[in-house]
Short mmCIF file of C-alpha atoms and ligand atoms in Angstrom, two decimals:
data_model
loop_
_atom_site.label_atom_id
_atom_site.label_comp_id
_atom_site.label_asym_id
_atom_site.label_seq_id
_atom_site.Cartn_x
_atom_site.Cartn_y
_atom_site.Cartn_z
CA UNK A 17 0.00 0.00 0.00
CA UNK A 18 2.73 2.52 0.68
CA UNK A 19 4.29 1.78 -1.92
CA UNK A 20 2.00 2.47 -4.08
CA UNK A 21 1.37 5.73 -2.90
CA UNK A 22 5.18 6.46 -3.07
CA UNK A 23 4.92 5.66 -6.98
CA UNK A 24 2.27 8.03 -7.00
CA UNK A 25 4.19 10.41 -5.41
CA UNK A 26 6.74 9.87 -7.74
CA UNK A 27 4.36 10.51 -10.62
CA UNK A 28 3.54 13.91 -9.08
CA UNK A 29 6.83 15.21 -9.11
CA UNK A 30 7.11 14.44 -12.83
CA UNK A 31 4.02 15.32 -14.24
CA UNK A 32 4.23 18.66 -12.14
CA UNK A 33 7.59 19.06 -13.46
CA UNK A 34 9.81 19.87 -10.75
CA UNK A 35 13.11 21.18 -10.88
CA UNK A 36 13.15 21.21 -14.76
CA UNK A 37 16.55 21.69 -15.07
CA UNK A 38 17.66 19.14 -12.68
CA UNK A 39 15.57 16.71 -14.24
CA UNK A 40 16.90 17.64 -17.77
CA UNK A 41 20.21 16.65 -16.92
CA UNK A 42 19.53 14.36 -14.64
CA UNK A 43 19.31 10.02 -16.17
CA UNK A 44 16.42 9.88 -13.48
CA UNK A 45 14.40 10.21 -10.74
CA UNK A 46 15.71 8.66 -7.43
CA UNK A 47 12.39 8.74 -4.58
CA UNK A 48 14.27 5.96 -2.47
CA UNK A 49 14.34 2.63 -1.71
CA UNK A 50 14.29 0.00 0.79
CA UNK A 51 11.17 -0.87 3.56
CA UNK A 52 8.24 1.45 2.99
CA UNK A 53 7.48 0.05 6.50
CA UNK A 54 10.06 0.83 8.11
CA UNK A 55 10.60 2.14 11.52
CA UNK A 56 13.92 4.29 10.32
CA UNK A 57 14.31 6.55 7.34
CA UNK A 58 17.51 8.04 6.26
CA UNK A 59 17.51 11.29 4.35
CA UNK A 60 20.41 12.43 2.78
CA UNK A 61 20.85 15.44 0.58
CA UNK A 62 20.79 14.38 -3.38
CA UNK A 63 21.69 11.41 -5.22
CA UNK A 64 25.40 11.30 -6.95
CA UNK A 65 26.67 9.83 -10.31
CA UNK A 66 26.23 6.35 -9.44
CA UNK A 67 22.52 6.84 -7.73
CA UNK A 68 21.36 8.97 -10.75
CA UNK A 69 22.68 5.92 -12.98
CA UNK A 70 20.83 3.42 -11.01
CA UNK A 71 17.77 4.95 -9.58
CA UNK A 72 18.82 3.85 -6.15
CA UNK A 73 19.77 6.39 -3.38
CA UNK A 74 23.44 6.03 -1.42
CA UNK A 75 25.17 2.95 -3.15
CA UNK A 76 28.14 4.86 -3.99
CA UNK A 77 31.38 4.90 -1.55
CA UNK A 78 29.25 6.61 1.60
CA UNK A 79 26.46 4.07 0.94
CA UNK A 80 28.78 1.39 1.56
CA UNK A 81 29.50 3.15 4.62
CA UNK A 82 25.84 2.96 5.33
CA UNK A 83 25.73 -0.47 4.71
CA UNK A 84 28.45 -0.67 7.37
CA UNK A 85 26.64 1.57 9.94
CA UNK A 86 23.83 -0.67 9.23
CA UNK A 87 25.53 -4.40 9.79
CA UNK A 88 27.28 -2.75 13.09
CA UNK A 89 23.70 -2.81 14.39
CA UNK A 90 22.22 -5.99 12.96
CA UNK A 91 20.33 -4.32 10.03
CA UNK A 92 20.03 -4.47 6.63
CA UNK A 93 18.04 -1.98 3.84
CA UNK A 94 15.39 -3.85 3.86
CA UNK A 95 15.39 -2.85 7.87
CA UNK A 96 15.10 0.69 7.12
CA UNK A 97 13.84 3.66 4.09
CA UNK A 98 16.91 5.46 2.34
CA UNK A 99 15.80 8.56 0.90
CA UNK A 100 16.96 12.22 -0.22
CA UNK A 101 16.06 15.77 0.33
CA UNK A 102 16.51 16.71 -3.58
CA UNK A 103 15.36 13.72 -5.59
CA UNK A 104 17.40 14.12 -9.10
CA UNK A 105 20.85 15.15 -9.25
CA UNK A 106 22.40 17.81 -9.31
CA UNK A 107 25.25 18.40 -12.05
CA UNK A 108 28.60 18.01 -10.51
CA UNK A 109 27.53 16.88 -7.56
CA UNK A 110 27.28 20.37 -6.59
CA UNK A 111 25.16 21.36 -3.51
CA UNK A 112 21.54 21.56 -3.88
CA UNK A 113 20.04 24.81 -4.85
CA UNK A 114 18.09 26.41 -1.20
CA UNK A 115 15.32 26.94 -4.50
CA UNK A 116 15.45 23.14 -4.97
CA UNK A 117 15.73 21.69 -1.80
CA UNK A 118 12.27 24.05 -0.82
CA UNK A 119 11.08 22.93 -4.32
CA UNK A 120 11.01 19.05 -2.91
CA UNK A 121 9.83 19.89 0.70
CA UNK A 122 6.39 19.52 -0.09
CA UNK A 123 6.93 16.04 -1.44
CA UNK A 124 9.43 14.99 1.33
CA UNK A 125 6.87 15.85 3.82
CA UNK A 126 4.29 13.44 1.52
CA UNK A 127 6.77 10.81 1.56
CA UNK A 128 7.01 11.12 5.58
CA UNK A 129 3.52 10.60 5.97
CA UNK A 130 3.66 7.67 3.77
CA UNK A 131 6.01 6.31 5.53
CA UNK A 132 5.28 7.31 9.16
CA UNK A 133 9.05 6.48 10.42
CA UNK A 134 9.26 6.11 14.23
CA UNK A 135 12.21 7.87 13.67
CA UNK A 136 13.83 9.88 11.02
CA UNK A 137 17.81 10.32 10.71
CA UNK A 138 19.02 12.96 9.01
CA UNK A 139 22.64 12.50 7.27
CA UNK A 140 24.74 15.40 7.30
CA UNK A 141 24.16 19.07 7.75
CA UNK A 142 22.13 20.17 5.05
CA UNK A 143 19.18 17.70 5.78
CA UNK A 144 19.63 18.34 9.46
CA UNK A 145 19.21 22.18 8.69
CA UNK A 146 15.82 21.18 7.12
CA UNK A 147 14.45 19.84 9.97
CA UNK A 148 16.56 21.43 13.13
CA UNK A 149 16.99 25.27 11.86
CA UNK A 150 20.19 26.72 13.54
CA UNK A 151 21.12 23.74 15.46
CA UNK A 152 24.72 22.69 15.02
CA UNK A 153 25.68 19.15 13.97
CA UNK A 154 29.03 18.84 15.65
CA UNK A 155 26.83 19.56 19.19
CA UNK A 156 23.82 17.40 18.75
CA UNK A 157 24.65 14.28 16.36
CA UNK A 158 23.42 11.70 17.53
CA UNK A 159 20.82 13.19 20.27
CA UNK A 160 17.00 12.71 19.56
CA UNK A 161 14.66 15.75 18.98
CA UNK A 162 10.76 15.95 19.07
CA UNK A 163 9.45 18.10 16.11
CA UNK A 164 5.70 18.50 14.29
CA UNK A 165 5.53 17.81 10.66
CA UNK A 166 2.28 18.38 9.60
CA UNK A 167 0.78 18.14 12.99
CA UNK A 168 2.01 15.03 13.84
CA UNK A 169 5.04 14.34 16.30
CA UNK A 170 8.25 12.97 15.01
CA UNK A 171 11.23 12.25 16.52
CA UNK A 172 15.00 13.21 14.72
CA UNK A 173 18.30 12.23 14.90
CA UNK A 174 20.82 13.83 13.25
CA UNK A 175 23.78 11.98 12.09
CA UNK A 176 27.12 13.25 10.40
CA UNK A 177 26.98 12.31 6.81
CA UNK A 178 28.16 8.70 5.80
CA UNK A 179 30.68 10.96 2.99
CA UNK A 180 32.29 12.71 5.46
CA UNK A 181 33.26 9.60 7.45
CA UNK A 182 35.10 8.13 4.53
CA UNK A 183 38.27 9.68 5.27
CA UNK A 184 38.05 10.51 8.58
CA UNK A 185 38.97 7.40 11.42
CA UNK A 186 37.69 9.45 14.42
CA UNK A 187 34.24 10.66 12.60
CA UNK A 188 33.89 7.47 11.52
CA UNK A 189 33.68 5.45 14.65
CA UNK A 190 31.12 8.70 16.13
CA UNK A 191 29.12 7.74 13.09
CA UNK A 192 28.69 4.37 14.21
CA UNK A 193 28.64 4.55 17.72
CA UNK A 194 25.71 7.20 17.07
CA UNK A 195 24.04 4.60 15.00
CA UNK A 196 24.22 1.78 16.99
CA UNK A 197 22.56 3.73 20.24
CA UNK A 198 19.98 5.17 18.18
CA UNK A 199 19.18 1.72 17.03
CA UNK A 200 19.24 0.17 20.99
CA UNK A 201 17.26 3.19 21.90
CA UNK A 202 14.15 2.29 19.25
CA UNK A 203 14.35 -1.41 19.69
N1 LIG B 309 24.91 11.34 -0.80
C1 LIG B 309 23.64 11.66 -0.51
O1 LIG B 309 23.37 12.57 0.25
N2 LIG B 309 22.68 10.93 -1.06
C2 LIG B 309 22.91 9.91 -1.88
O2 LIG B 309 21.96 9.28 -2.34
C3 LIG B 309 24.26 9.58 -2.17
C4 LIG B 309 25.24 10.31 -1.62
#
């Protein structure tokens, strides 16, 4: 059932023709993947090369680092919902237009009521910003926050982003430590 809405939603976003010029140069649209059941959903900011090639968000280098994060606490994708913020990408991998990302709200709050997460985790600073205005990663990764979406209560977590791990020892074990208590903590 879910997922047929999210195809729906899907749809919407291309017959209303969002971000035209992302789209143009993008191979396709990426809504997400994994359990439209879930009790966790990942957002992260847009998809990359490999994503846009494949349809499928964060199975580039920092989504194996998500797969990681994800075996260290017993999970899988098919544990969990793996989405994005801006939902083609953008050339170069540049950062996502504040235009676009406020272009896609509307159908990232959708998808979030599709979904109904128990929790959502934000990866990395620009999807955190979305959710927790002025808040600063480095001081509350990892620490749960009530917010209304929509009237309804959810709880975030914002983590550092998979990407930024990937060369960094010290961020990387935060990143999983993080992950692993969030996981104990909604269990
Ligand atoms: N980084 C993101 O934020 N999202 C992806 O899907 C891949 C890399």
């Amino acid at each position: 059932m879910q997922q047929t809405h999210l195809d729906q939603l899907a749809t919407e976003i291309i017959e209303q023709n969002i971000c035209p010029d992302l789209a143009a140069q993008a191979t396709q649209l990426v809504m997400g993947s994994g359990n439209p059941n879930a009790n966790i959903l990942f957002i992260g900011e847009a998809p990359g090369k490999k994503e846009d090639e494949q349809g499928v968000p964060f199975i580039g280098a920092a989504g194996k680092f998500l797969d990681t994060m994800l075996a260290a606490a017993g999970m899988n994708r098919d544990d969990v919902y793996i989405t994005n913020i801006v939902k083609y990408r953008p050339p170069n991998n540049r950062d996502p237009k504040p235009a676009e990302k406020a272009a896609f709200l509307p159908f990232l709050l959708k998808q979030i009521d599709i979904i109904q997460p128990k929790v959502i985790i934000t990866l990395g600073r620009h999807s955190m910003e979305y959710f927790l205005p002025d808040q600063k990663i480095g001081h509350i990764h990892g620490q749960p926050r009530q917010i209304k979406l929509g009237g309804k209560d959810y709880t975030i977590i914002p983590l550092f982003h998979p990407a930024a791990a990937l060369y960094n020892g010290s961020l990387r074990q935060t990143l999983l430590d993080d992950f692993v208590s969030v996981t104990e903590s909604i269990n």
